Coordinates of C-alpha atoms in Angstrom, one line a residue:
M168 CA 6.8 42.8 35.8
K169 CA 9.2 41.1 38.0
V170 CA 8.7 37.4 38.8
V171 CA 10.6 35.6 41.5
I172 CA 10.7 31.8 41.5
I173 CA 11.7 29.7 44.4
G174 CA 13.0 26.4 43.3
G175 CA 14.1 25.2 39.9
V176 CA 13.9 21.7 38.5
A177 CA 10.6 20.7 36.8
G178 CA 8.1 23.2 38.0
G179 CA 10.2 26.3 38.5
A180 CA 12.4 26.0 35.5
T181 CA 9.4 25.2 33.3
A182 CA 7.6 28.3 34.6
A183 CA 10.6 30.6 34.0
A184 CA 10.9 29.4 30.4
R185 CA 7.2 29.8 29.7
I186 CA 7.0 33.3 31.2
R187 CA 9.9 34.4 28.9
R188 CA 8.2 32.9 25.8
L189 CA 5.1 34.8 26.7
D190 CA 6.7 38.1 27.9
E191 CA 10.1 39.2 26.5
Q192 CA 10.1 42.2 28.9
A193 CA 9.6 40.4 32.3
E194 CA 12.3 40.3 34.8
I195 CA 12.7 36.7 36.0
V196 CA 14.9 35.6 38.9
V197 CA 15.1 32.0 40.2
F198 CA 16.6 31.1 43.5
E199 CA 17.7 27.5 43.9
R200 CA 19.4 26.3 47.1
S201 CA 21.1 23.3 45.4
G202 CA 23.8 23.7 42.8
Y203 CA 21.6 22.7 39.9
I204 CA 18.7 24.5 38.4
S205 CA 17.4 21.8 36.1
Y206 CA 18.3 18.2 36.5
A207 CA 16.9 14.7 35.7
N208 CA 15.5 13.5 39.0
C209 CA 14.5 10.2 37.5
G210 CA 17.9 9.5 36.2
L211 CA 19.8 9.7 39.5
P212 CA 19.7 5.9 40.4
Y213 CA 21.0 5.2 36.8
Y214 CA 24.1 7.3 37.4
I215 CA 24.8 5.4 40.6
G216 CA 24.6 2.2 38.7
D217 CA 26.8 3.4 35.8
V218 CA 24.1 3.3 33.3
I219 CA 24.6 7.0 32.9
G220 CA 28.3 7.5 32.9
D221 CA 28.7 11.3 32.5
P222 CA 27.4 13.3 35.5
E223 CA 26.8 16.2 33.2
E224 CA 24.2 14.1 31.4
L225 CA 22.0 14.7 34.6
T226 CA 22.1 18.4 34.2
L227 CA 19.5 19.6 31.7
Q228 CA 20.4 23.2 31.9
T229 CA 23.0 25.3 33.6
P230 CA 22.5 28.9 34.8
E231 CA 24.6 30.1 32.0
S232 CA 22.8 28.2 29.3
F233 CA 19.5 29.3 30.7
F234 CA 20.5 32.9 30.8
S235 CA 21.8 32.6 27.3
R236 CA 18.6 31.4 25.8
F237 CA 15.9 32.9 28.1
R238 CA 17.6 35.8 29.8
V239 CA 16.5 34.4 33.2
I240 CA 18.7 35.1 36.2
M241 CA 19.4 31.8 37.8
K242 CA 21.0 32.0 41.3
V243 CA 22.0 28.6 42.5
R244 CA 23.2 28.0 46.0
H245 CA 20.8 30.7 47.2
E246 CA 18.2 29.7 49.8
V247 CA 15.1 31.8 50.4
T248 CA 14.7 31.9 54.1
A249 CA 11.4 33.8 54.4
I250 CA 8.6 35.4 52.4
H251 CA 7.0 38.7 53.2
P252 CA 3.8 38.9 51.4
D253 CA 2.8 42.4 52.7
E254 CA 6.0 43.9 51.4
R255 CA 6.3 41.6 48.4
L256 CA 9.8 40.7 49.4
V257 CA 11.7 37.5 50.0
S258 CA 14.7 37.1 52.3
V259 CA 17.6 35.3 50.6
R260 CA 20.8 33.7 51.9
N261 CA 23.9 33.1 49.6
L262 CA 25.0 29.7 50.8
E263 CA 28.5 30.1 49.5
T264 CA 29.3 33.5 51.0
G265 CA 26.7 33.7 53.9
E266 CA 25.6 37.1 52.5
T267 CA 21.8 37.8 53.2
F268 CA 19.6 40.2 51.3
K269 CA 16.0 40.9 50.2
E270 CA 14.5 40.7 46.7
N271 CA 11.3 42.3 45.7
Y272 CA 8.7 40.7 43.4
D273 CA 5.5 41.5 41.6
K274 CA 4.6 37.8 41.3
L275 CA 6.0 34.9 43.2
I276 CA 6.0 31.2 42.3
L277 CA 6.9 28.6 44.9
S278 CA 8.4 25.5 43.5
P279 CA 10.2 24.0 46.6
G280 CA 9.5 20.4 45.8
A281 CA 9.6 17.7 48.4
K282 CA 12.2 16.4 50.7
P283 CA 13.0 12.8 51.6
T284 CA 10.8 11.6 54.6
Q285 CA 13.0 11.1 57.5
P286 CA 11.9 8.5 60.0
R287 CA 12.1 9.6 63.6
V288 CA 14.3 6.9 64.7
A289 CA 17.9 6.8 66.2
G290 CA 20.8 6.7 63.9
A291 CA 19.2 8.3 60.8
E292 CA 22.0 10.8 60.8
L293 CA 24.8 8.2 60.6
D294 CA 27.3 8.8 57.7
R295 CA 26.5 5.4 56.1
V296 CA 22.8 6.2 56.0
F297 CA 21.9 8.1 52.9
T298 CA 18.9 9.7 51.2
L299 CA 18.5 10.2 47.4
R300 CA 16.7 13.1 46.1
T301 CA 19.2 15.6 44.7
V302 CA 22.2 15.6 42.5
E303 CA 24.3 16.2 45.6
D304 CA 22.8 13.2 47.2
T305 CA 23.6 11.2 44.2
F306 CA 27.2 12.2 44.1
S307 CA 27.6 11.5 47.9
I308 CA 26.3 7.9 47.4
K309 CA 28.3 7.4 44.2
E310 CA 31.6 8.7 46.0
Y311 CA 30.9 6.4 49.0
I312 CA 30.5 3.4 46.7
N313 CA 33.7 4.2 44.7
K314 CA 35.8 4.8 47.8
H315 CA 34.5 1.9 50.0
H316 CA 33.3 -0.7 47.7
P317 CA 30.3 -1.9 49.8
K318 CA 29.2 -5.4 49.3
S319 CA 25.7 -5.0 50.8
A320 CA 22.9 -2.4 51.1
V321 CA 19.6 -2.1 52.8
L322 CA 16.9 0.1 51.3
A323 CA 14.2 1.3 53.6
G324 CA 11.1 1.8 51.5
G325 CA 9.6 0.3 48.4
G326 CA 8.6 3.1 46.0
F327 CA 10.0 4.1 42.6
I328 CA 13.4 5.3 43.9
S329 CA 14.0 2.3 46.0
L330 CA 13.2 -0.2 43.2
E331 CA 15.3 1.7 40.7
L332 CA 18.2 1.9 43.1
A333 CA 17.9 -1.8 44.0
E334 CA 18.4 -2.7 40.4
N335 CA 21.3 -0.4 39.9
L336 CA 23.1 -1.6 43.1
K337 CA 22.6 -5.2 42.1
E338 CA 24.2 -4.4 38.8
L339 CA 27.1 -3.2 40.7
G340 CA 27.4 -6.6 42.4
M341 CA 25.9 -5.7 45.8
E342 CA 23.6 -7.8 47.9
V343 CA 20.4 -5.7 48.3
T344 CA 17.6 -6.0 50.8
I345 CA 14.4 -3.9 50.7
V346 CA 12.6 -3.6 54.0
Q347 CA 9.4 -1.7 54.8
R348 CA 6.3 -1.7 56.9
P349 CA 3.7 -2.1 54.1
R350 CA 3.4 -5.7 52.9
Q351 CA 3.9 -4.8 49.3
L352 CA 6.1 -2.7 47.1
M353 CA 4.8 0.1 44.9
N354 CA 1.7 1.3 46.6
P355 CA 0.1 2.8 43.4
F356 CA -0.5 -0.9 42.5
D357 CA -2.9 -3.3 44.1
P358 CA -1.3 -6.1 46.2
D359 CA -2.3 -8.7 43.6
M360 CA -0.6 -6.8 40.8
A361 CA 2.4 -6.0 43.0
A362 CA 3.0 -9.8 43.4
F363 CA 4.5 -9.8 39.8
I364 CA 6.9 -7.0 40.8
H365 CA 7.9 -8.9 43.8
S366 CA 8.5 -11.9 41.8
E367 CA 10.8 -10.1 39.4
M368 CA 12.8 -8.5 42.3
R369 CA 13.3 -11.9 43.9
R370 CA 14.3 -13.5 40.7
H371 CA 17.1 -11.1 40.3
G372 CA 18.3 -11.7 43.9
V373 CA 16.8 -8.7 45.8
R374 CA 15.7 -9.8 49.3
L375 CA 12.3 -8.5 50.3
L376 CA 11.3 -8.1 53.9
L377 CA 7.8 -6.7 53.7
G378 CA 5.6 -6.1 56.7
H379 CA 8.7 -5.2 58.9
T380 CA 9.2 -2.0 60.8
V381 CA 12.6 -0.2 61.0
E382 CA 13.1 1.2 64.4
G383 CA 16.6 2.7 64.2
F384 CA 20.2 2.4 63.0
E385 CA 23.5 1.6 64.8
K386 CA 27.1 1.7 63.7
S387 CA 28.5 -1.8 63.6
N388 CA 31.5 -3.6 62.1
N389 CA 32.4 -1.0 59.6
G390 CA 28.7 -0.9 58.5
V391 CA 25.2 -0.3 59.8
D392 CA 22.8 -2.5 61.9
V393 CA 19.2 -1.9 60.8
L394 CA 17.1 -2.4 63.9
L395 CA 13.8 -4.1 63.2
K396 CA 10.7 -4.3 65.5
E397 CA 10.6 -7.8 67.2
E398 CA 13.2 -9.1 64.7
A399 CA 16.9 -9.7 64.6
P400 CA 18.8 -6.7 63.1
L401 CA 20.0 -6.5 59.6
H402 CA 23.6 -5.7 58.9
A403 CA 24.7 -3.9 55.7
D404 CA 27.6 -1.8 54.5
M405 CA 25.2 1.1 53.7
V406 CA 21.6 2.1 54.0
V407 CA 19.5 4.3 51.9
L408 CA 16.3 5.8 53.2
A409 CA 13.7 5.8 50.4
I410 CA 10.4 5.7 52.4
G411 CA 8.9 8.5 50.4
V412 CA 8.8 12.3 50.3
T413 CA 7.2 15.1 52.2
P414 CA 6.2 18.5 50.7
D415 CA 8.8 21.1 51.6
T416 CA 6.5 23.8 52.8
A417 CA 8.0 25.4 55.8
L418 CA 8.4 28.8 53.9
A419 CA 4.8 28.7 52.8
K420 CA 3.6 27.9 56.4
D421 CA 5.6 30.6 57.9
A422 CA 4.3 33.1 55.4
G423 CA 0.7 32.3 56.4
L424 CA -0.2 30.5 53.1
K425 CA -3.1 28.0 53.4
L426 CA -2.0 24.5 53.7
G427 CA -3.6 21.2 52.6
I428 CA -3.2 17.5 53.2
K429 CA 0.2 16.3 54.4
G430 CA 1.3 19.9 54.9
S431 CA 1.1 20.6 51.2
I432 CA 0.4 24.0 49.8
A433 CA -3.3 24.6 48.9
V434 CA -3.8 26.0 45.4
N435 CA -6.8 26.4 43.0
D436 CA -6.9 25.3 39.5
R437 CA -5.0 28.3 38.4
M438 CA -2.1 27.3 40.7
E439 CA -2.9 30.4 42.9
T440 CA -2.3 30.1 46.6
S441 CA -4.4 31.7 49.3
V442 CA -2.2 34.9 49.2
P443 CA -2.6 37.1 46.0
D444 CA 0.1 37.2 43.5
I445 CA 1.8 34.0 45.0
F446 CA 1.5 30.8 42.9
A447 CA 2.7 27.3 43.8
V448 CA 3.6 24.2 41.7
G449 CA 5.2 20.8 41.8
D450 CA 5.6 18.3 44.5
A451 CA 4.7 20.6 47.3
V452 CA 1.1 21.4 46.2
Q453 CA -2.2 19.8 46.9
V454 CA -4.2 19.0 43.8
K455 CA -7.4 17.2 42.9
H456 CA -7.2 13.6 41.9
Y457 CA -8.6 13.5 38.4
V458 CA -10.6 10.3 39.0
T459 CA -11.9 10.6 42.5
G460 CA -12.0 14.4 42.8
Q461 CA -10.3 14.1 46.2
D462 CA -7.5 16.1 47.5
A463 CA -4.2 14.5 46.7
V464 CA -0.4 15.1 46.7
I465 CA 1.1 13.4 43.6
S466 CA 4.8 13.8 43.3
L467 CA 5.5 13.3 39.6
A468 CA 7.6 15.2 37.0
G469 CA 4.8 15.3 34.3
P470 CA 2.3 17.2 36.6
A471 CA 5.0 19.5 37.9
N472 CA 5.9 20.6 34.3
R473 CA 2.3 21.2 33.5
Q474 CA 1.6 23.1 36.7
G475 CA 4.6 25.4 36.0
R476 CA 3.3 26.2 32.6
I477 CA -0.2 26.9 33.9
A478 CA 1.1 29.3 36.6
A479 CA 3.2 31.1 33.9
D480 CA 0.2 31.5 31.7
N481 CA -1.9 33.0 34.4
I482 CA 0.9 35.4 35.5
C483 CA 1.1 36.5 31.9
G484 CA -2.6 37.3 31.6
K485 CA -3.8 34.0 30.1
D486 CA -6.4 31.7 31.6
S487 CA -5.0 28.2 32.1
R488 CA -6.5 25.6 34.4
Y489 CA -5.2 22.5 36.0
T490 CA -7.7 19.6 35.6
G491 CA -6.2 17.4 38.2
S492 CA -3.5 14.6 38.5
Q493 CA -4.2 11.1 37.3
G494 CA -1.0 9.5 38.7
S495 CA 0.1 7.9 35.4
S496 CA 3.5 6.4 36.0
I497 CA 5.8 3.7 34.8
I498 CA 8.9 1.9 36.1
Q499 CA 11.5 -0.6 34.8
V500 CA 12.0 -3.5 37.2
F501 CA 15.0 -5.4 35.8
D502 CA 13.6 -7.0 32.7
M503 CA 10.0 -6.1 33.5
T504 CA 7.9 -3.0 33.1
A505 CA 5.2 -2.0 35.4
A506 CA 2.8 0.9 34.8
V507 CA -0.3 2.4 36.3
T508 CA -2.8 5.2 35.7
G509 CA -5.9 6.4 37.5
V510 CA -6.9 4.9 40.7
N511 CA -6.3 1.3 41.8
E512 CA -9.0 -1.0 43.2
T513 CA -7.8 -0.5 46.8
N514 CA -8.0 3.3 46.7
A515 CA -11.2 3.4 44.6
K516 CA -13.0 1.5 47.4
K517 CA -11.5 3.8 50.0
A518 CA -12.9 6.6 48.0
G519 CA -16.4 5.1 48.3
L520 CA -16.7 3.9 44.7
E521 CA -18.5 0.7 43.9
T522 CA -16.0 -1.0 41.7
D523 CA -15.7 -4.0 39.3
K524 CA -12.6 -5.2 37.5
I525 CA -11.2 -7.4 34.8
I526 CA -7.8 -9.2 34.8
L527 CA -6.3 -10.5 31.5
S528 CA -3.1 -11.8 30.2
P529 CA -2.7 -10.8 26.5
M530 CA 0.3 -11.2 24.4
N531 CA 2.2 -8.0 23.6
H532 CA 1.9 -8.7 19.8
A533 CA 0.5 -11.3 17.5
G534 CA 1.0 -14.8 18.9
Y535 CA 2.3 -16.2 15.6
Y536 CA 5.1 -13.5 15.4
P537 CA 8.3 -14.5 17.2
G538 CA 9.2 -13.1 20.6
G539 CA 5.8 -12.4 22.1
K540 CA 5.5 -12.1 25.7
L541 CA 2.6 -12.0 28.1
M542 CA 1.5 -9.0 30.1
T543 CA -0.9 -8.9 33.0
M544 CA -3.6 -6.1 32.8
K545 CA -6.0 -5.1 35.5
V546 CA -8.6 -2.6 34.5
V547 CA -10.9 -1.0 37.3
F548 CA -14.2 0.6 36.5
E549 CA -17.4 1.8 38.2
K550 CA -20.1 -0.8 38.4
K551 CA -23.2 1.2 37.5
T552 CA -21.8 3.8 35.2
L553 CA -19.0 1.8 33.7
R554 CA -16.7 4.8 34.1
L555 CA -13.0 3.9 33.7
L556 CA -11.3 4.4 37.0
G557 CA -7.8 3.0 36.6
A558 CA -5.5 0.4 35.1
Q559 CA -2.3 -1.4 36.0
I560 CA -0.1 -3.4 33.7
V561 CA 2.9 -5.6 34.4
G562 CA 4.9 -7.2 31.5
Y563 CA 7.6 -6.5 29.0
D564 CA 7.3 -4.9 25.6
G565 CA 4.2 -2.9 24.9
V566 CA 3.3 -2.0 28.4
D567 CA 3.9 1.7 27.9
K568 CA 1.8 1.8 24.8
R569 CA -1.2 0.3 26.4
I570 CA -1.0 2.3 29.7
D571 CA -0.8 5.6 27.7
V572 CA -3.9 4.6 25.7
L573 CA -5.8 3.8 28.9
A574 CA -4.6 7.0 30.5
A575 CA -5.9 9.0 27.6
A576 CA -9.2 7.1 27.7
I577 CA -9.6 7.9 31.4
H578 CA -8.8 11.6 30.8
A579 CA -11.4 11.7 27.9
N580 CA -14.0 10.2 30.2
L581 CA -14.6 7.2 28.0
K582 CA -16.8 4.4 29.4
A583 CA -14.9 1.2 29.8
T584 CA -17.1 -0.5 27.2
E585 CA -15.8 2.1 24.7
L586 CA -12.3 0.6 24.8
K587 CA -13.6 -2.0 22.3
S588 CA -14.2 0.6 19.7
L589 CA -10.8 2.3 19.8
D590 CA -9.0 2.2 16.4
L591 CA -5.5 1.2 17.4
A592 CA -2.5 0.6 15.2
Y593 CA -1.8 -3.1 14.3
A594 CA 1.1 -4.8 12.7
P595 CA 2.3 -8.3 13.9
P596 CA 5.5 -7.1 15.5
Y597 CA 3.7 -4.5 17.5
S598 CA 0.2 -5.7 18.4
S599 CA -2.8 -8.0 17.5
A600 CA -5.8 -7.3 15.4
K601 CA -7.6 -7.4 18.7
D602 CA -5.3 -5.1 20.8
P603 CA -5.1 -5.8 24.6
V604 CA -6.9 -2.5 25.1
N605 CA -9.7 -3.6 22.8
M606 CA -9.8 -7.0 24.5
A607 CA -10.4 -5.3 27.8
G608 CA -13.3 -3.4 26.3
F609 CA -14.7 -6.6 24.8
M610 CA -14.6 -8.2 28.3
I611 CA -16.3 -5.3 30.0
N612 CA -19.0 -5.1 27.3
N613 CA -19.7 -8.8 27.9
I614 CA -20.0 -8.1 31.6
E615 CA -22.4 -5.2 30.9
K616 CA -24.6 -7.6 28.7
G617 CA -24.6 -10.4 31.1
I618 CA -22.5 -12.6 28.9
L619 CA -19.5 -12.7 31.3
K620 CA -19.9 -13.5 35.0
Q621 CA -16.8 -13.5 37.1
W622 CA -15.4 -14.8 40.4
F623 CA -12.2 -13.5 41.9
L624 CA -9.2 -14.4 43.9
E625 CA -10.8 -13.1 47.1
D626 CA -13.7 -15.6 46.6
V627 CA -11.3 -18.7 46.6
N628 CA -11.7 -19.4 50.3
R629 CA -15.5 -18.8 50.1
L630 CA -16.2 -21.3 47.3
P631 CA -18.6 -24.0 48.3
H632 CA -16.9 -27.5 48.8
D633 CA -20.1 -29.2 50.0
G634 CA -21.3 -30.2 46.6
S635 CA -23.6 -27.3 46.2
A636 CA -21.5 -26.1 43.2
T637 CA -19.2 -27.6 40.7
L638 CA -15.6 -26.4 40.6
L639 CA -14.1 -26.9 37.2
D640 CA -10.6 -26.5 35.8
A641 CA -10.7 -26.4 32.0
R642 CA -6.9 -26.7 31.3
T643 CA -5.2 -29.8 29.9
A644 CA -4.5 -32.8 32.1
G645 CA -0.8 -32.0 32.0
E646 CA -1.3 -28.3 33.2
Y647 CA -3.6 -29.6 35.9
S648 CA -1.1 -32.1 37.2
D649 CA 1.5 -29.4 37.5
G650 CA -0.6 -27.4 40.0
H651 CA -4.2 -26.8 40.7
I652 CA -6.6 -25.5 43.4
D653 CA -7.9 -28.1 45.8
G654 CA -11.3 -29.3 45.1
F655 CA -11.3 -28.5 41.3
K656 CA -12.2 -31.2 38.8
N657 CA -10.3 -31.3 35.6
I658 CA -12.3 -31.4 32.3
P659 CA -10.3 -29.8 29.4
V660 CA -12.4 -27.3 27.5
D661 CA -12.1 -29.2 24.2
E662 CA -13.7 -32.3 25.9
L663 CA -16.3 -30.4 27.8
R664 CA -19.2 -30.9 25.3
T665 CA -18.8 -34.6 25.4
R666 CA -18.5 -34.8 29.3
L667 CA -21.3 -32.6 30.3
D668 CA -22.9 -35.5 32.0
E669 CA -20.1 -35.2 34.7
I670 CA -21.4 -31.8 35.7
E671 CA -24.6 -31.6 37.8
R672 CA -27.3 -29.4 36.5
N673 CA -29.1 -26.8 38.6
K674 CA -25.8 -25.9 40.4
P675 CA -23.5 -23.1 39.6
V676 CA -20.1 -23.9 38.0
Y677 CA -17.0 -21.9 38.9
V678 CA -14.4 -22.3 36.1
I679 CA -10.7 -21.6 35.9
C680 CA -8.0 -22.1 33.2
Q681 CA -4.5 -20.7 32.8
S682 CA -5.2 -17.2 31.6
G683 CA -9.0 -16.9 31.7
L684 CA -9.7 -17.4 28.0
R685 CA -10.3 -21.2 27.8
S686 CA -12.4 -20.8 31.1
Y687 CA -14.5 -18.1 29.3
I688 CA -15.1 -20.4 26.4
A689 CA -16.1 -23.2 28.8
C690 CA -18.5 -20.8 30.5
R691 CA -20.2 -20.0 27.2
I692 CA -20.4 -23.7 26.4
L693 CA -22.1 -24.4 29.8
A694 CA -24.4 -21.4 29.5
G695 CA -25.5 -22.7 26.1
H696 CA -26.5 -25.9 27.8
G697 CA -28.4 -24.2 30.6
Y698 CA -25.7 -24.0 33.3
E699 CA -24.9 -20.9 35.4
A700 CA -21.2 -20.5 35.0
Y701 CA -18.7 -18.1 36.4
N702 CA -15.2 -17.4 35.0
F703 CA -12.1 -16.8 37.2
A704 CA -10.6 -13.4 36.6
G705 CA -6.9 -13.7 35.7
G706 CA -6.7 -17.5 35.4
F707 CA -4.5 -19.9 37.3
R708 CA -1.3 -18.1 36.3
F709 CA -2.6 -15.1 38.2
Y710 CA -3.8 -17.2 41.2
D711 CA -0.4 -18.9 41.4
A712 CA 1.6 -15.7 41.3
V713 CA -0.4 -14.0 43.9
T714 CA -0.8 -16.9 46.3
N715 CA 2.9 -17.9 46.1
D716 CA 3.9 -14.2 46.8
R717 CA 1.7 -14.2 49.9
C718 CA 3.3 -17.4 51.0
L719 CA 6.7 -15.9 50.7
I720 CA 5.7 -12.7 52.5
E721 CA 4.2 -14.7 55.4
S722 CA 6.9 -17.4 55.2
A723 CA 4.1 -20.0 55.2
S724 CA 3.1 -22.8 52.8
P725 CA 1.6 -24.7 51.0
C726 CA -1.3 -22.1 51.1
G727 CA -4.0 -24.5 49.9
M728 CA -2.2 -25.6 46.7
D729 CA -1.9 -29.3 45.6
R730 CA 1.6 -29.7 44.1

């Protein structure tokens, strides 16, 4: 059996190694048009920022090392220019010599990946306008920085690469501006959770221009002018386009393979395309979202590796199935960590799901143990079934641990209430006896049983200020004086039982505190005395962060806050 693989890196290289482990006799040939068959995509920004000092550290395998261990023929700087399914041939061009030839196959795997999305605007081809996707892109940017010592950079786009690059350019002493059309960074997060990411970026001096449209680029004063719609241009020494990636599927399209959304390659759960004996994996393929069941394109290294393994299994006579992509991902944002899994509230509603949510701010470990830090967690679940849909966490230590537990829970189809029963490791330096994941389960269990009733940030402007309800802030007087929502009366939770005469009966009470814990206790006190009480999800800390972020994005204040 002869297997030809188009593209290396995560999907193609994984498939090649797996096929060899399953079939010692197979002939395996990989064509990779770049000079690198297996490299660390996610490490590229950190090489630019000198966190990774040796460029060889980016290269996980070389053609020589791969052949030595797996007897796989790796042909770098070779571009497949056409696929001929009827003849079981591919046309190939040697990019170094210009030679062209055809290679036969019994099985073919497409792992072409994705290419940086190029805006259709003037000036995108300027020599000071870069993209960052390959090792060659990385070396080009690094060479420019070392030679010209730029003082400023504009990054167009606000996804993973843009944020990681912004941090690394700031560490090199550059002034960095991120500009993009959406009004938030990191679209896998809901806008309210993205507010914490925005705050961390601003705290480290990154300028955010969200909700602005780039219309083109012009050379100017040894730099680049970034032309904005209905705004004055931005000037920078360099620009990096990081507005996303597009499946690189021209070969598949020309060969007549069925395509899916965003021009991706349609595959079944065995990673088989519409043409017999041709498989496809990685960033170029359409998959099912594990939570919604809808078609999706999810460009992440983990899924690409698993898909490569599954394609290899099926080529070698096994029966492996891809169950879908969940979108679990994590990013370092300066001192902060942000992570997500499943589907966020915004996309769950777009998918037609009836959602509910909780927002909590637990410590990463026992409060009495030194060094504890808050994290903000948002867990989204289906109202009627209590099915876990997704989670987002922004914080410091321990974020990675909790997002992985929640990702596993979603994959295992646990109900949101079952989080309370998970037996998780505890020691004071690492967690609390009630782990944040358990706390999420307790809260959702209270919602299911009617013990906890919530109100949310989106309800703030709809709160009754006509006396038909009581608006109660359960924090201390000092906290209240430092900032509160207009119209809220301050009664600290520890004084509530002795001051119930100040709260009218037969009217709902909307309660808030700093994090949501004291206000929950206040709600239980009120419920015990016959009141109908609602707890604010997330607390004033959450309200303050999100509303301040919205003010900064809109350049307007004071946004209803009494300071």
